[in-house]
Structures are given as C-alpha cells and as structure tokens.
PDB file of C-alpha atoms in Angstrom:
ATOM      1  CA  UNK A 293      -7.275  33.873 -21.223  1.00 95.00           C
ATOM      2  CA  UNK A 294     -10.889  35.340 -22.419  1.00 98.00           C
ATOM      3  CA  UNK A 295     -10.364  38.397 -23.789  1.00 98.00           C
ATOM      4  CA  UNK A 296     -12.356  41.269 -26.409  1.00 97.00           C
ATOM      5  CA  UNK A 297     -11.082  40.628 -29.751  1.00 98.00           C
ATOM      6  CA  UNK A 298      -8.991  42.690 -31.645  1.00 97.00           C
ATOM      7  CA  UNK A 299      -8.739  44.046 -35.359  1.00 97.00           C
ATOM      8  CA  UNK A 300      -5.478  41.944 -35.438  1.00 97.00           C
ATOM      9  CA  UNK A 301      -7.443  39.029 -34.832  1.00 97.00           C
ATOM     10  CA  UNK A 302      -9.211  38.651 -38.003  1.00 97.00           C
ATOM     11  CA  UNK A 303      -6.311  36.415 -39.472  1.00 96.00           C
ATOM     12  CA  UNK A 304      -6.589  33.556 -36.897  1.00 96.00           C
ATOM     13  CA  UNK A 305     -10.068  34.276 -36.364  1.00 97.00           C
ATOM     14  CA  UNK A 306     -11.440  34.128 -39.907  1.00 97.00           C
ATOM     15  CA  UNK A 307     -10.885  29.983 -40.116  1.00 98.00           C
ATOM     16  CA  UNK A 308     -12.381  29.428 -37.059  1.00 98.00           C
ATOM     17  CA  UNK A 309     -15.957  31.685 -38.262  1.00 98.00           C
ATOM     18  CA  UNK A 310     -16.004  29.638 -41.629  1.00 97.00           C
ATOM     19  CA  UNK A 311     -15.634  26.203 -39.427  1.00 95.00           C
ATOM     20  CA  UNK A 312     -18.807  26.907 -37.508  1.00 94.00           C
ATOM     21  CA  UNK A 313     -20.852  29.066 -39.876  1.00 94.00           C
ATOM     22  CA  UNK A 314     -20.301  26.705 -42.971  1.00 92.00           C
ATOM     23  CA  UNK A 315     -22.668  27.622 -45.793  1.00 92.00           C
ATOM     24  CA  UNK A 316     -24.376  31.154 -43.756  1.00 94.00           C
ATOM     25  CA  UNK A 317     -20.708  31.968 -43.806  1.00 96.00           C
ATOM     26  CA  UNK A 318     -20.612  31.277 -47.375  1.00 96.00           C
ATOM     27  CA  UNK A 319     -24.030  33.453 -48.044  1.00 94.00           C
ATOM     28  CA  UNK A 320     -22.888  36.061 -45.396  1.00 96.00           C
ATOM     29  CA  UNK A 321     -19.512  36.893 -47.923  1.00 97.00           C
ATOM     30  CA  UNK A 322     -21.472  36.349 -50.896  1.00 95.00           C
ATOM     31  CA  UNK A 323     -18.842  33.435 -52.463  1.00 96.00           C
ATOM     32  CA  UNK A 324     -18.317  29.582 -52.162  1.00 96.00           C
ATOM     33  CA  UNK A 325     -14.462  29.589 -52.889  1.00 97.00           C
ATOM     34  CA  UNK A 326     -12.948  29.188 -49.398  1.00 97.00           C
ATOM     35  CA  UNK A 327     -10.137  31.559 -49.743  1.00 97.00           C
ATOM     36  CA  UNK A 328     -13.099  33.787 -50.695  1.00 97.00           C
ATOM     37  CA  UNK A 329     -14.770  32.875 -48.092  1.00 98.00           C
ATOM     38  CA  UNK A 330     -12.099  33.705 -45.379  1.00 98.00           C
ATOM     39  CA  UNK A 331     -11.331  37.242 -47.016  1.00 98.00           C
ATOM     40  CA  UNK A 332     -14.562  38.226 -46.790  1.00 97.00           C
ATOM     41  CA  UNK A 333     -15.076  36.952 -42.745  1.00 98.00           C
ATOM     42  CA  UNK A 334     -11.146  38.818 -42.483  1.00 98.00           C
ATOM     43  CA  UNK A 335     -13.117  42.105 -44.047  1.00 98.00           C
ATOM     44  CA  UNK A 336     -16.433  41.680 -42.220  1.00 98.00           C
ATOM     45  CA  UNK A 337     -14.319  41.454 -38.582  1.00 98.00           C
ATOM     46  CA  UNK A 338     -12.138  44.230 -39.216  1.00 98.00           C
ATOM     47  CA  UNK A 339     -15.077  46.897 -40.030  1.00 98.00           C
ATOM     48  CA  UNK A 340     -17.274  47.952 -37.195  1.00 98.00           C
ATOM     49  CA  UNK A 341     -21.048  47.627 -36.723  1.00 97.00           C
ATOM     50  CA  UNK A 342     -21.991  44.549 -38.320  1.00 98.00           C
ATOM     51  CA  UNK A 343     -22.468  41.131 -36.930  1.00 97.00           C
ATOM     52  CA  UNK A 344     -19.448  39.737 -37.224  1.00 98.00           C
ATOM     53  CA  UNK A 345     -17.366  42.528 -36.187  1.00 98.00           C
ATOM     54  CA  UNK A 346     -14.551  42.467 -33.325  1.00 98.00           C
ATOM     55  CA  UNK A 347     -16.563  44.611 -31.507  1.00 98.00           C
ATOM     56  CA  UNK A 348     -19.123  41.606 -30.792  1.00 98.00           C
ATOM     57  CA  UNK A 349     -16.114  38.948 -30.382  1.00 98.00           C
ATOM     58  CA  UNK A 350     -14.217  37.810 -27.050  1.00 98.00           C
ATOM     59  CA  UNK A 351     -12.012  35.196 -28.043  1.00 98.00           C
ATOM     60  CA  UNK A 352      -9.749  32.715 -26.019  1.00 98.00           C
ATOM     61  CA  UNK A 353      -5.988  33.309 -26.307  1.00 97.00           C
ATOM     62  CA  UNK A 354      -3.585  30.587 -25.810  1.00 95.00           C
ATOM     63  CA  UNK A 355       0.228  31.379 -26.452  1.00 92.00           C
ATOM     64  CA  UNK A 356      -0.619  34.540 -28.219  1.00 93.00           C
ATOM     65  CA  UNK A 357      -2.608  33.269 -30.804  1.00 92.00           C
ATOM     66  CA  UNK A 358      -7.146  33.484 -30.890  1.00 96.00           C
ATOM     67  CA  UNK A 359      -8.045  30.045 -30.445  1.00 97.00           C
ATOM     68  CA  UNK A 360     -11.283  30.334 -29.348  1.00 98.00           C
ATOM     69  CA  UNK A 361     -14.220  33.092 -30.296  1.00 98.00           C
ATOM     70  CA  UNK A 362     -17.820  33.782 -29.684  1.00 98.00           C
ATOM     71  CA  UNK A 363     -19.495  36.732 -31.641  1.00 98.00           C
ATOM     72  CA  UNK A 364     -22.735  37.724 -29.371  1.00 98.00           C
ATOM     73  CA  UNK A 365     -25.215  41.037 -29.977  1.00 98.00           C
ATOM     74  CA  UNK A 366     -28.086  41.500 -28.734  1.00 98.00           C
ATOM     75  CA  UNK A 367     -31.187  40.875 -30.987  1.00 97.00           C
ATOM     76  CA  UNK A 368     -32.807  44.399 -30.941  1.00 97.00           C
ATOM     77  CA  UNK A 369     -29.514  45.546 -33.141  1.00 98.00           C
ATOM     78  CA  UNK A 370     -29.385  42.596 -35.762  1.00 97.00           C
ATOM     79  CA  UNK A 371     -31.238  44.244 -38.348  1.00 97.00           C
ATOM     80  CA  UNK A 372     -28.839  47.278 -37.835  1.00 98.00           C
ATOM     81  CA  UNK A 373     -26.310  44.982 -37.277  1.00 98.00           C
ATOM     82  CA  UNK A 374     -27.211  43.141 -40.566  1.00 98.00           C
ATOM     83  CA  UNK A 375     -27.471  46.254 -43.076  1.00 98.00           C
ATOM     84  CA  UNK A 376     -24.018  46.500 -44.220  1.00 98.00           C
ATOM     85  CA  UNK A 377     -23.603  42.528 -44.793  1.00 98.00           C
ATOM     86  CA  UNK A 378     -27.276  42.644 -47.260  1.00 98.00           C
ATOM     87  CA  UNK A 379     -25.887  46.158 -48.738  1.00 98.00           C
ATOM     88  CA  UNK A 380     -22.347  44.637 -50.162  1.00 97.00           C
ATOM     89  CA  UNK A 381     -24.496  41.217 -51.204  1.00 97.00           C
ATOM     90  CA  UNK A 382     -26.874  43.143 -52.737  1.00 97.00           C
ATOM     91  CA  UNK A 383     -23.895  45.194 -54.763  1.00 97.00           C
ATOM     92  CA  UNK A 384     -22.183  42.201 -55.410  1.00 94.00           C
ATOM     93  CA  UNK A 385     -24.944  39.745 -56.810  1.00 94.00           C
ATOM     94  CA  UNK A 386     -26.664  42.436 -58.519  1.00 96.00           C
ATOM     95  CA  UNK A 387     -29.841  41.684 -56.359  1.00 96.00           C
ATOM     96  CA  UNK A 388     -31.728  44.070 -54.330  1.00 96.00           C
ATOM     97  CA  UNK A 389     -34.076  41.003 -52.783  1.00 96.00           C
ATOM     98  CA  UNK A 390     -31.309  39.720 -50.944  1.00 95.00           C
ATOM     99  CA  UNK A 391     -32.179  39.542 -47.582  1.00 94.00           C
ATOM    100  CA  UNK A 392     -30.764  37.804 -44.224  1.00 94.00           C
ATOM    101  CA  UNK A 393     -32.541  35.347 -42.286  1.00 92.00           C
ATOM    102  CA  UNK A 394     -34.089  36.569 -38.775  1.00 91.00           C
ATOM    103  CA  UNK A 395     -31.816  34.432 -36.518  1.00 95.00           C
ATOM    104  CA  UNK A 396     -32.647  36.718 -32.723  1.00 94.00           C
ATOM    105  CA  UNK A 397     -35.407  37.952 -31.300  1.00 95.00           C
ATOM    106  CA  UNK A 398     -35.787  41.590 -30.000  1.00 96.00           C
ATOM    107  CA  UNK A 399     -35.492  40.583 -26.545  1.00 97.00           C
ATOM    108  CA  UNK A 400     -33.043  38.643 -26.068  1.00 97.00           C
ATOM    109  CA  UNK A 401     -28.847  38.752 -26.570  1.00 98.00           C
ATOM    110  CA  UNK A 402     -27.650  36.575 -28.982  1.00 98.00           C
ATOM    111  CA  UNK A 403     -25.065  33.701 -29.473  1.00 98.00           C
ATOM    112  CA  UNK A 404     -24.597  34.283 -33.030  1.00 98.00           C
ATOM    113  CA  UNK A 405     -21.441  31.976 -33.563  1.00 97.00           C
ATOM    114  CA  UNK A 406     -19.018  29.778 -31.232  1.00 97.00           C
ATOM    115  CA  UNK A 407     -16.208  28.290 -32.422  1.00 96.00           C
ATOM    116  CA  UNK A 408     -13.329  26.656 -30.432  1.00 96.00           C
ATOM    117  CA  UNK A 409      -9.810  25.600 -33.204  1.00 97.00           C
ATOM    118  CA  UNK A 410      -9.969  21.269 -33.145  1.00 94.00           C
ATOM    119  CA  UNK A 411      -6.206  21.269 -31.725  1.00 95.00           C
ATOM    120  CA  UNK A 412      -7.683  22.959 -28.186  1.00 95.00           C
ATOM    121  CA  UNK A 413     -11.050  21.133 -28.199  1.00 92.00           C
ATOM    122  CA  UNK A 414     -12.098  19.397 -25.247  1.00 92.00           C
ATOM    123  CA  UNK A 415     -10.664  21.917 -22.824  1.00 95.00           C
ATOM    124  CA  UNK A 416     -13.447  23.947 -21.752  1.00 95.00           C
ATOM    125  CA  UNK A 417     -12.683  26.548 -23.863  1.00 97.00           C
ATOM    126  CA  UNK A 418     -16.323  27.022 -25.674  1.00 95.00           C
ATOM    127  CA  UNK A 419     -18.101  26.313 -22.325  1.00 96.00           C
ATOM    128  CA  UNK A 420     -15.763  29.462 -20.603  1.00 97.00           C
ATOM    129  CA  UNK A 421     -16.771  31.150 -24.266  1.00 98.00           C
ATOM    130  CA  UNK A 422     -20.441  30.876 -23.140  1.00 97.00           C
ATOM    131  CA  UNK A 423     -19.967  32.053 -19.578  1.00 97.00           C
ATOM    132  CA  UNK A 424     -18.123  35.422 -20.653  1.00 98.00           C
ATOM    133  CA  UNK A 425     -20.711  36.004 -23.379  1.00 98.00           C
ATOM    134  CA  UNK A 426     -23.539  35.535 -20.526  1.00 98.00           C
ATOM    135  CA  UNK A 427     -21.734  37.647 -17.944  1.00 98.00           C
ATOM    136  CA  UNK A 428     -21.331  40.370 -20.382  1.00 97.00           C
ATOM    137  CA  UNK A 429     -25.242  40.137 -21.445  1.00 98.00           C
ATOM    138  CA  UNK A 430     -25.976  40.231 -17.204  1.00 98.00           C
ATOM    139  CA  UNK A 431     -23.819  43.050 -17.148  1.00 97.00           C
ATOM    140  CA  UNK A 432     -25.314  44.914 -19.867  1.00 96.00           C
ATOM    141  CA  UNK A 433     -28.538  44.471 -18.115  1.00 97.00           C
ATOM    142  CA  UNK A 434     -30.192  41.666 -20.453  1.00 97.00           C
ATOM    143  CA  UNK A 435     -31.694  38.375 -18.501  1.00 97.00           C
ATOM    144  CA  UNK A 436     -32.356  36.102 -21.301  1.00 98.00           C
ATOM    145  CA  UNK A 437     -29.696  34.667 -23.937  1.00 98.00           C
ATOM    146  CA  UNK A 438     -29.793  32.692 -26.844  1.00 98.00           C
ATOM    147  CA  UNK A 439     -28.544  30.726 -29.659  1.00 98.00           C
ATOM    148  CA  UNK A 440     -29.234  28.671 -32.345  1.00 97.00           C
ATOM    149  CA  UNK A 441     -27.506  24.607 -33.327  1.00 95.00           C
ATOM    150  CA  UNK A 442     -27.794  22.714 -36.105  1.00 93.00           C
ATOM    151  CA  UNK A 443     -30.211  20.047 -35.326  1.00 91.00           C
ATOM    152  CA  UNK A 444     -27.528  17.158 -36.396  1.00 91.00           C
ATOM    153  CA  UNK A 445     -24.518  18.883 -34.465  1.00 91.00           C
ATOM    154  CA  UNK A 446     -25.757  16.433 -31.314  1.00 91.00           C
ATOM    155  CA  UNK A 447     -22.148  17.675 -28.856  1.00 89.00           C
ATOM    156  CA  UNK A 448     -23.057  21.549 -29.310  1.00 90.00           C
ATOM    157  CA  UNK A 449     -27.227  20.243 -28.629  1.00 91.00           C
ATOM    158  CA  UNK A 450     -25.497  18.649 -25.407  1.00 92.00           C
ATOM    159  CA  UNK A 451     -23.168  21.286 -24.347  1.00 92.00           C
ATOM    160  CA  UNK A 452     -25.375  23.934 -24.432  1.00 96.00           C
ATOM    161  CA  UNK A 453     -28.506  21.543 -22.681  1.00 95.00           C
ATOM    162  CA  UNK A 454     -25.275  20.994 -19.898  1.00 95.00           C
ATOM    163  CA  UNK A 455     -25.156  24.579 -19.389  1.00 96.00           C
ATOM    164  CA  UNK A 456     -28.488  25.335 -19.351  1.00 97.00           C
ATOM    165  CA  UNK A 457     -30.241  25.547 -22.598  1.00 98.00           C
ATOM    166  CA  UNK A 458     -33.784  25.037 -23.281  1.00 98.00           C
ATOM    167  CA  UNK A 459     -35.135  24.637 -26.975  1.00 97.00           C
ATOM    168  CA  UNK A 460     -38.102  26.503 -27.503  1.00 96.00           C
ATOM    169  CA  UNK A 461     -38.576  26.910 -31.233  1.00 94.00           C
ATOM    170  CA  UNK A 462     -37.366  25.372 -34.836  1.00 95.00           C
ATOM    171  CA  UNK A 463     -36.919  27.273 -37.299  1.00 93.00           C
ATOM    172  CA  UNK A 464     -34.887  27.002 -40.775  1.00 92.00           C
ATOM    173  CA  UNK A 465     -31.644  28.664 -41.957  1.00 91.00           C
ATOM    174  CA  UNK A 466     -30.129  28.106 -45.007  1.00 87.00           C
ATOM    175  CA  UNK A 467     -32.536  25.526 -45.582  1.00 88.00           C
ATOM    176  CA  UNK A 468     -31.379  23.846 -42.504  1.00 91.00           C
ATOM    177  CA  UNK A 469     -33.540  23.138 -39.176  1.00 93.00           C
ATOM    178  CA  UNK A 470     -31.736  25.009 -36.130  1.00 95.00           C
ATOM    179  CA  UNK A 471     -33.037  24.858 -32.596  1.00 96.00           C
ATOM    180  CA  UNK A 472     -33.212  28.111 -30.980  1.00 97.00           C
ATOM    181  CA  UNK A 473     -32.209  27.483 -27.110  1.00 98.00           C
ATOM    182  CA  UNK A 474     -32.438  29.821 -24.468  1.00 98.00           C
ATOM    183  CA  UNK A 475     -31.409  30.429 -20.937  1.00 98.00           C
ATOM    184  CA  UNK A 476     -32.534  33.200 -18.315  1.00 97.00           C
ATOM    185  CA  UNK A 477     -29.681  34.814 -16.863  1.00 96.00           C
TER     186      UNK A 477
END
C-alpha cells in the first residue's frame, strides 16, 4: 500500500535514504560515521520544509513497516527546500561556503531519491513508487518530471528508460556523473 509518509517513519525510513543517497547522504548530514549518518536522515525527515522531509515522502507499506520511499519536490522550491540542510552544515563545519549542488530545474518536479529495502526488491514496488510520485506531480498541475541516476547504477538507467525516461543532460554530483532523465506527464 502507497501511502504519505509519516513522522513515525523516519526509523525504517532513514536506512533505506542512506542506501540510495550514499556519499550526498553523507554530505547532506554533514558526517561519514553511518550511525551518524542515519541520525541525521532520522532528524532531517522528522522536521518540515527541507528536502528530505516526510512531507515530500510516500512510501510503500508492507505488514506495517515503510519498505519502500520516494522523496519528490518540485524544483522551483529546492533552494528553499535546501536552506536549512546548508544552514546546520554551515554551523557544523564552521564553513559559510558550503553550498548544495543544483540537482532540479525550476520547471520541472523532482525525483530526488527512490529507494525500495533489498528483502522486497523485484516486486514492483519502486516502479508503483514512480507512478504515485507522477500522479501527484499531474495532480498538482506540473507536466514534466525528473530525476537523476548514477551513470554506473545500469537497473535504475533501465527502469526508469522502461517507464519512460529520456536523458537529456550530464551533469556531476559529488564528483560523480548523473544523468538527468525526464518524462512529460
């Protein structure tokens, strides 16, 4: 069952952000410890307005646990979106020239993470994941979606080509090259 996630997610939900976000996880909390790490995706979901809040989630609930979740915004409010996350780094490191990469444009809703737990993989589950995230962007009123994949993560390249991807840019994140796919919904 797809559902909006909850505050009372964040427990379940926090392993499944680090296992797709990887090291802009680990520069989005500020640490490279992984219980670090998962405290500070916990804290990030909990709060409101910021990327990774609940408020952006719907997540896929299987005998009353989050197994699934996809966090999705639309690009005009990432910088907004983003503020909070650079403030805290910024207190943190000491260093006010931290900044976050631009992942989204301004006109388009974003994908910003998908993430599916191993034990329920191959089930559909991100796939449905996509789907709600694109029938809430329709029913906001946005026609064009997006996302960005690891270059070298070829099944996520496939799944999302399957559902209707197209890559139209390269660009580099965490000094990684990411296609950045799109669909028109």
């Amino acid at each position: 069952m797809i559902r909006k996630a909850k505050q009372t997610d964040a427990n379940a939900i926090s392993p499944l952000l680090y296992n797709a976000l990887h090291e802009i996880a680990e520069k989005l909390t500020g640490s490279t410890n992984e219980t670090e790490v998962l405290e500070g995706l916990e804290y990030w979901f909990t709060k409101k307005q910021n990327r990774l809040s609940y408020e952006n989630c719907f997540v896929e609930e299987r005998n009353g646990k989050a197994v699934g979740i996809i966090v999705a915004y639309h690009g005009s409010v990432a910088t907004k979106l983003d503020a909070p996350i650079v403030k805290r780094l910024r207190d943190i490191k000491q260093d006010s020239s931290i900044i976050l990469e631009k992942e989204a444009e301004e006109d388009e809703y974003y994908i910003d993470t998908l993430s599916v737990s191993s034990t329920y993989g191959g089930q559909g589950i991100g796939s449905n994941l996509i789907l709600a995230a694109e029938t809430h962007a329709q029913e906001e009123g946005h026609d064009k979606i997006s996302l960005l994949v690891n270059l070298e993560n070829k099944p996520a390249f496939s799944l999302y080509k399957k559902l209707g991807y197209t890559q139209d840019n390269t660009l580099m994140l965490v000094g990684e090259p990411y296609a950045h796919l799109v669909k028109h919904i």
